[in-house]
Coordinates of C-alpha atoms and ligand atoms in Angstrom, one line a residue:
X680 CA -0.3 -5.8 -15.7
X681 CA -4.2 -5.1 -15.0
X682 CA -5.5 -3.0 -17.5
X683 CA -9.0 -1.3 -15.9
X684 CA -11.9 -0.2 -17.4
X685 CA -13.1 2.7 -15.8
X686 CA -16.5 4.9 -16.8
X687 CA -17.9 8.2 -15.1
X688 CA -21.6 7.8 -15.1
X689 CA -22.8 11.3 -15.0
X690 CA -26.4 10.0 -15.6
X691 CA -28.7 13.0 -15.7
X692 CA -26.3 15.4 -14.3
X693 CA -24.1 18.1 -15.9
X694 CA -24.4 21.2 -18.6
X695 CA -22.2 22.2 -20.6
X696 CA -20.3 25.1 -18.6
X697 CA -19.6 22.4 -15.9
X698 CA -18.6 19.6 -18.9
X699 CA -15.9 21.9 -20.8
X700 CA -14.2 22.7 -17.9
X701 CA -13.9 18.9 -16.3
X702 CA -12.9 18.3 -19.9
X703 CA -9.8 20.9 -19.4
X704 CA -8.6 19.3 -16.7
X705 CA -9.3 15.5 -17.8
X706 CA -7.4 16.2 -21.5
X707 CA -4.6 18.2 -19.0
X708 CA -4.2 15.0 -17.1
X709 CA -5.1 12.8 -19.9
X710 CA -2.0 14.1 -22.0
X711 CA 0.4 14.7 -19.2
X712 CA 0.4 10.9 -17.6
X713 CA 0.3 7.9 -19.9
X714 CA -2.9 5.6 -18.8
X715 CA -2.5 2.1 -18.6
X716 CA -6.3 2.0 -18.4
X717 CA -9.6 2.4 -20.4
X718 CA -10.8 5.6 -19.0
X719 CA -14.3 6.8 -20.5
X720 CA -17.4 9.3 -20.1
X721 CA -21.3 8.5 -19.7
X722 CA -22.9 11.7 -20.0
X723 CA -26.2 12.6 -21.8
X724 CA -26.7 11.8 -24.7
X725 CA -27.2 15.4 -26.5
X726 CA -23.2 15.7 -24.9
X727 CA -21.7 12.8 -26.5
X728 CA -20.1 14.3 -29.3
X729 CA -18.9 17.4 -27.7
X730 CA -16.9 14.5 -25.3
X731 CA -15.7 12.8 -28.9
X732 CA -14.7 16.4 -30.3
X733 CA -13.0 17.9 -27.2
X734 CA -10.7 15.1 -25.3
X735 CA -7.4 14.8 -27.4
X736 CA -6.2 11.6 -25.9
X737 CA -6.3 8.7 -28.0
X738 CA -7.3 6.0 -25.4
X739 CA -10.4 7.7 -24.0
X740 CA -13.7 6.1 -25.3
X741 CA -17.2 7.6 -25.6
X742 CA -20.2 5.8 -23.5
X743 CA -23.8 6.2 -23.8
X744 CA -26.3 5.7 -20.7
X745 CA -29.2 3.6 -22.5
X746 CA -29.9 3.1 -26.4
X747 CA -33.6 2.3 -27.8
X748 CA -34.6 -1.5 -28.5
X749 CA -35.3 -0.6 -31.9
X750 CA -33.3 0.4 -35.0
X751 CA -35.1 3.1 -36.8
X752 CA -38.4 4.3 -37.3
X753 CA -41.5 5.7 -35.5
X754 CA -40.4 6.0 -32.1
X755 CA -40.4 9.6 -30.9
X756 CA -37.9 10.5 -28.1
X757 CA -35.0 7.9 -28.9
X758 CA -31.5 6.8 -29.6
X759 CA -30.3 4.2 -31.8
X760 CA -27.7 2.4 -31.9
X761 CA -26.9 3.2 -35.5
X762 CA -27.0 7.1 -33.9
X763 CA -24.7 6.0 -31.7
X764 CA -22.0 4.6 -34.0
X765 CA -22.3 7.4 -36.4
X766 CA -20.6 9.7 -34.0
X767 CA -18.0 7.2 -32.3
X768 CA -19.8 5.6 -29.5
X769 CA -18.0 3.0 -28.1
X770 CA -19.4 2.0 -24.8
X771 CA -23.3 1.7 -23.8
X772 CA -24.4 0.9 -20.8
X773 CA -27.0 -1.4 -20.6
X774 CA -29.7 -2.8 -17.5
X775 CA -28.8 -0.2 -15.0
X776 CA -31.2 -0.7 -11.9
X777 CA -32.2 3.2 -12.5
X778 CA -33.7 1.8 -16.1
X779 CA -34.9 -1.3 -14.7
X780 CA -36.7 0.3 -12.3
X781 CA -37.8 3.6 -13.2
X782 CA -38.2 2.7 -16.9
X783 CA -39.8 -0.4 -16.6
X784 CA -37.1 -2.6 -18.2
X785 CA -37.2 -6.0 -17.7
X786 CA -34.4 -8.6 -18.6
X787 CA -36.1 -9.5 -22.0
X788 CA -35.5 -6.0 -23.1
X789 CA -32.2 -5.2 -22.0
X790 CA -31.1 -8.7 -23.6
X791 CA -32.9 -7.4 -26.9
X792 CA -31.0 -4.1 -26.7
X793 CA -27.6 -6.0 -26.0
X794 CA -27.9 -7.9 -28.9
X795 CA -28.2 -5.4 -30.6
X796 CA -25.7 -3.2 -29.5
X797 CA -23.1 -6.2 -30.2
X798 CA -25.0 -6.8 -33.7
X799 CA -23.4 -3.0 -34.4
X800 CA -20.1 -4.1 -32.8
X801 CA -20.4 -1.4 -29.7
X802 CA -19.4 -2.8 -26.3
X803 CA -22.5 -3.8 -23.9
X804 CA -22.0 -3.3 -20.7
X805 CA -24.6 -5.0 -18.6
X806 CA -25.5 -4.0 -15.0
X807 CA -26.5 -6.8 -13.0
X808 CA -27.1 -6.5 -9.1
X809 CA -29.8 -7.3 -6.5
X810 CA -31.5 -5.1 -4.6
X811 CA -31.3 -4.7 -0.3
X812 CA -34.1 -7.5 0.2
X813 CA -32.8 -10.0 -2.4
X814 CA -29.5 -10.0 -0.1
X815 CA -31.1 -10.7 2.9
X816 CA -33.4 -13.5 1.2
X817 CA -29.8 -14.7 0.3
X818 CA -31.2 -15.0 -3.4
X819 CA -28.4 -13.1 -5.0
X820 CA -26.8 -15.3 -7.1
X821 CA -30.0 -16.3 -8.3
X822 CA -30.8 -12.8 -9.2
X823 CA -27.8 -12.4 -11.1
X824 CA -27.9 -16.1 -12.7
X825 CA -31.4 -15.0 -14.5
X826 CA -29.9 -11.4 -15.3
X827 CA -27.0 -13.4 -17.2
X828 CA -29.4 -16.1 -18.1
X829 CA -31.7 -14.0 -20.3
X830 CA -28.7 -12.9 -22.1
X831 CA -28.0 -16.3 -23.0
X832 CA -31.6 -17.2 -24.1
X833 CA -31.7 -14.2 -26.3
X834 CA -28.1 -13.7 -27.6
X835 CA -26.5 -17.5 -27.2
X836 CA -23.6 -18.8 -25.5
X837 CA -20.8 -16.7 -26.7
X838 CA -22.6 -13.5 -25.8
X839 CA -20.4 -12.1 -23.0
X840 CA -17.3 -12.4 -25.6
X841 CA -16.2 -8.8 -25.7
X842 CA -18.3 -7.6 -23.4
X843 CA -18.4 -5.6 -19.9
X844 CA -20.7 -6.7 -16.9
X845 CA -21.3 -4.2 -14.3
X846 CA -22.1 -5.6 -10.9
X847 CA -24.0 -2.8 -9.5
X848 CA -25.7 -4.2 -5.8
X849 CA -28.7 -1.8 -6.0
X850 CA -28.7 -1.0 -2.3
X851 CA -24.9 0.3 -2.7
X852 CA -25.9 2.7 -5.4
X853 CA -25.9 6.5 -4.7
X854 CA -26.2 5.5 -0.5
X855 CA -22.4 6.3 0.3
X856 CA -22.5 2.5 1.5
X857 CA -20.1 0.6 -0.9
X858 CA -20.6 -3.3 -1.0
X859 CA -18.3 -5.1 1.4
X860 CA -14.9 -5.6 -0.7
X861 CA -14.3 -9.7 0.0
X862 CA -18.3 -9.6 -0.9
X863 CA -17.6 -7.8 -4.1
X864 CA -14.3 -10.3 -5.2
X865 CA -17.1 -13.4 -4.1
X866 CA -19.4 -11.9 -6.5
X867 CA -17.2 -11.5 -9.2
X868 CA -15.5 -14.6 -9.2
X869 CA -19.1 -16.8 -8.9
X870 CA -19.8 -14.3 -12.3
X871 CA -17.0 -15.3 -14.5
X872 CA -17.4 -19.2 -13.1
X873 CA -21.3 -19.2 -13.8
X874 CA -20.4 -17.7 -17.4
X875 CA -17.4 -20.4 -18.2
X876 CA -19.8 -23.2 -17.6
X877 CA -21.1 -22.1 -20.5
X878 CA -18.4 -20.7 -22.7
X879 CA -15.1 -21.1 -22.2
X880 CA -14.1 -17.8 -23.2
X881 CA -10.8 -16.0 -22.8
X882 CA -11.1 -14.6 -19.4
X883 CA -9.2 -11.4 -21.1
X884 CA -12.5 -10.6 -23.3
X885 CA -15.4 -10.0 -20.5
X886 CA -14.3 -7.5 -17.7
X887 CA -16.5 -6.7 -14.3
X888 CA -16.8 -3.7 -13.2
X889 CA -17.9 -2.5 -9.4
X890 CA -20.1 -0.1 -9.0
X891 CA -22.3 1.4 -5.5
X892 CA -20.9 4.2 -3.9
X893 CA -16.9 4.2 -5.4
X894 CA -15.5 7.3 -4.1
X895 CA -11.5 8.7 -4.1
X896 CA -11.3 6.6 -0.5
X897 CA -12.6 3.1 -1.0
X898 CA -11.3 2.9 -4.7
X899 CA -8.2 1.5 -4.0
X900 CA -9.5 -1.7 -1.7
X901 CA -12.1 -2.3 -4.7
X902 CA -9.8 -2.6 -7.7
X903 CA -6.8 -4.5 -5.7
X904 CA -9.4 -7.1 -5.8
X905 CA -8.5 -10.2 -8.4
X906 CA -11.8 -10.1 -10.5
X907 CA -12.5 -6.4 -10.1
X908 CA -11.5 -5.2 -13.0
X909 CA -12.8 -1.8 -13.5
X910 CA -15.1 0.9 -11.7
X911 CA -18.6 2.2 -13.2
X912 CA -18.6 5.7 -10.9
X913 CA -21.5 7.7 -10.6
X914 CA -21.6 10.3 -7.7
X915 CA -18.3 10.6 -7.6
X916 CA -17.5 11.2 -11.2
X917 CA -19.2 14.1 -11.0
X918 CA -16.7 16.7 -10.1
X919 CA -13.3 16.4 -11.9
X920 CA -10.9 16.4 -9.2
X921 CA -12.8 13.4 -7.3
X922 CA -12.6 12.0 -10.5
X923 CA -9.2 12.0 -11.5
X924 CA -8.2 10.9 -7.9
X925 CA -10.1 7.8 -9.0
X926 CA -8.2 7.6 -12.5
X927 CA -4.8 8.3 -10.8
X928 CA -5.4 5.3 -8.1
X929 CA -6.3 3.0 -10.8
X930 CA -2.8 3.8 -12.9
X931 CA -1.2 2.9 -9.6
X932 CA -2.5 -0.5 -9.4
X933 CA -0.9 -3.6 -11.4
Ligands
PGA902 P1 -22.9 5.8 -7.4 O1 -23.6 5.3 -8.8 O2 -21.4 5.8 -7.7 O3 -23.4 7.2 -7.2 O4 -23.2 4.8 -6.3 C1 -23.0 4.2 -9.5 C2 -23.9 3.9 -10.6 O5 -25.1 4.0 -10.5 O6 -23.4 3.5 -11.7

């Protein structure tokens, strides 16, 4: 039986009015239907803990959208990691293109900030992806191989043990124009190969996600797919019901 992983993105989107009452219907659903699945939350950070306080189902984990490179100290405006753990993270995302390109973060930092976030024993998860010209240059797996590589300069070989990799194309996200699904199961598959070279870990401890434009429709094709093995959602995890269509789906698939 496939057990998914699958994380609303909310990203900077939501208040709380519009959070308690997709929380209502998520714990409804949550305690009604027993999940096969990780199902979990990425919403700003100052809503974490009202997400860890107000869902009642035991398998739902918290996520959080970035974390700082550093630990403690002077650095006015962030999160750390030890912040995170204090109040039950378990998830944080790591590398999304939105942070990589709007925040300047280059592979040597996110690598930093996954090492650290598996240093405190929270899950990574790393988006990787290329953008609309890398495609066409056909230089994506050499995009992805030096988004995977600088984790392995920075963190070593076993790095991706008990971890999550997103593999977020950039030109599928937020366009409504999902990735081709045989593309997707290509990419995947040439992700978990590329990693075994190096470590030949238990294929049950690093999960790949999809993510670009999931939606209630398309879900289905995406997580049928051998090495798809969860869904990082953002547009469509905004609104409850789309949402729990997705979450439903997934408990349908084995
Ligand atoms: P999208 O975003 O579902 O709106 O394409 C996905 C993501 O950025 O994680």
């Amino acid at each position: 039986m496939k057990k998914f992983l699958i994380i609303a993105n909310w990203k900077l989107n939501n208040t709380k009015d519009n959070i308690s009452e997709f929380l209502k219907y998520l714990n409804i659903y949550l305690l009604d239907n027993n999940q096969k699945n990780i199902i979990s939350i990425a919403p700003s950070f100052i809503y974490l803990e009202k997400l860890s306080r107000e869902i009642k189902y035991k398998n739902f984990f918290i996520t959080a959208q970035n974390v700082d490179i550093n630990l403690q100290g002077a650095f006015t405006g962030e999160i750390s990691v030890l912040m995170l753990k204090d109040i039950g993270v378990q998830y944080v995302i790591l590398g999304h293109s939105e942070r990589r390109i709007l925040h300047h973060e280059n592979n040597n930092i996110i690598a930093k900030k996954f090492s650290l976030v598996k240093k405190y024993h929270l899950t990574p998860i790393l988006c990787i992806g290329e953008t609309e010209k890398e495609k066409k240059l056909n230089k994506t797996y050499e995009i992805l191989k030096n988004q995977i590589n600088s984790i392995f300069e920075i963190c070593g070989t076993e790095s991706f043990r008990n971890t999550v990799i997103a593999y977020e194309p950039i030109w599928a996200i937020g366009t409504g124009k999902s990735a081709d699904i045989e593309y997707v199961q290509k990419i995947h598959k040439f992700i978990k190969n590329y990693i075994i070279q190096y470590d030949h870990l238990s294929l049950d401890s690093l999960m790949i996600q999809y993510g670009g434009s999931i939606t209630s429709l398309n879900a289905r094709e995406f997580l049928e797919q051998m090495d798809v093995d969860g869904l990082l959602i953002g547009t469509a995890s905004l609104q409850y019901k789309e949402f729990l269509k997705i979450v439903k789906i997934s408990n349908n698939i084995y």
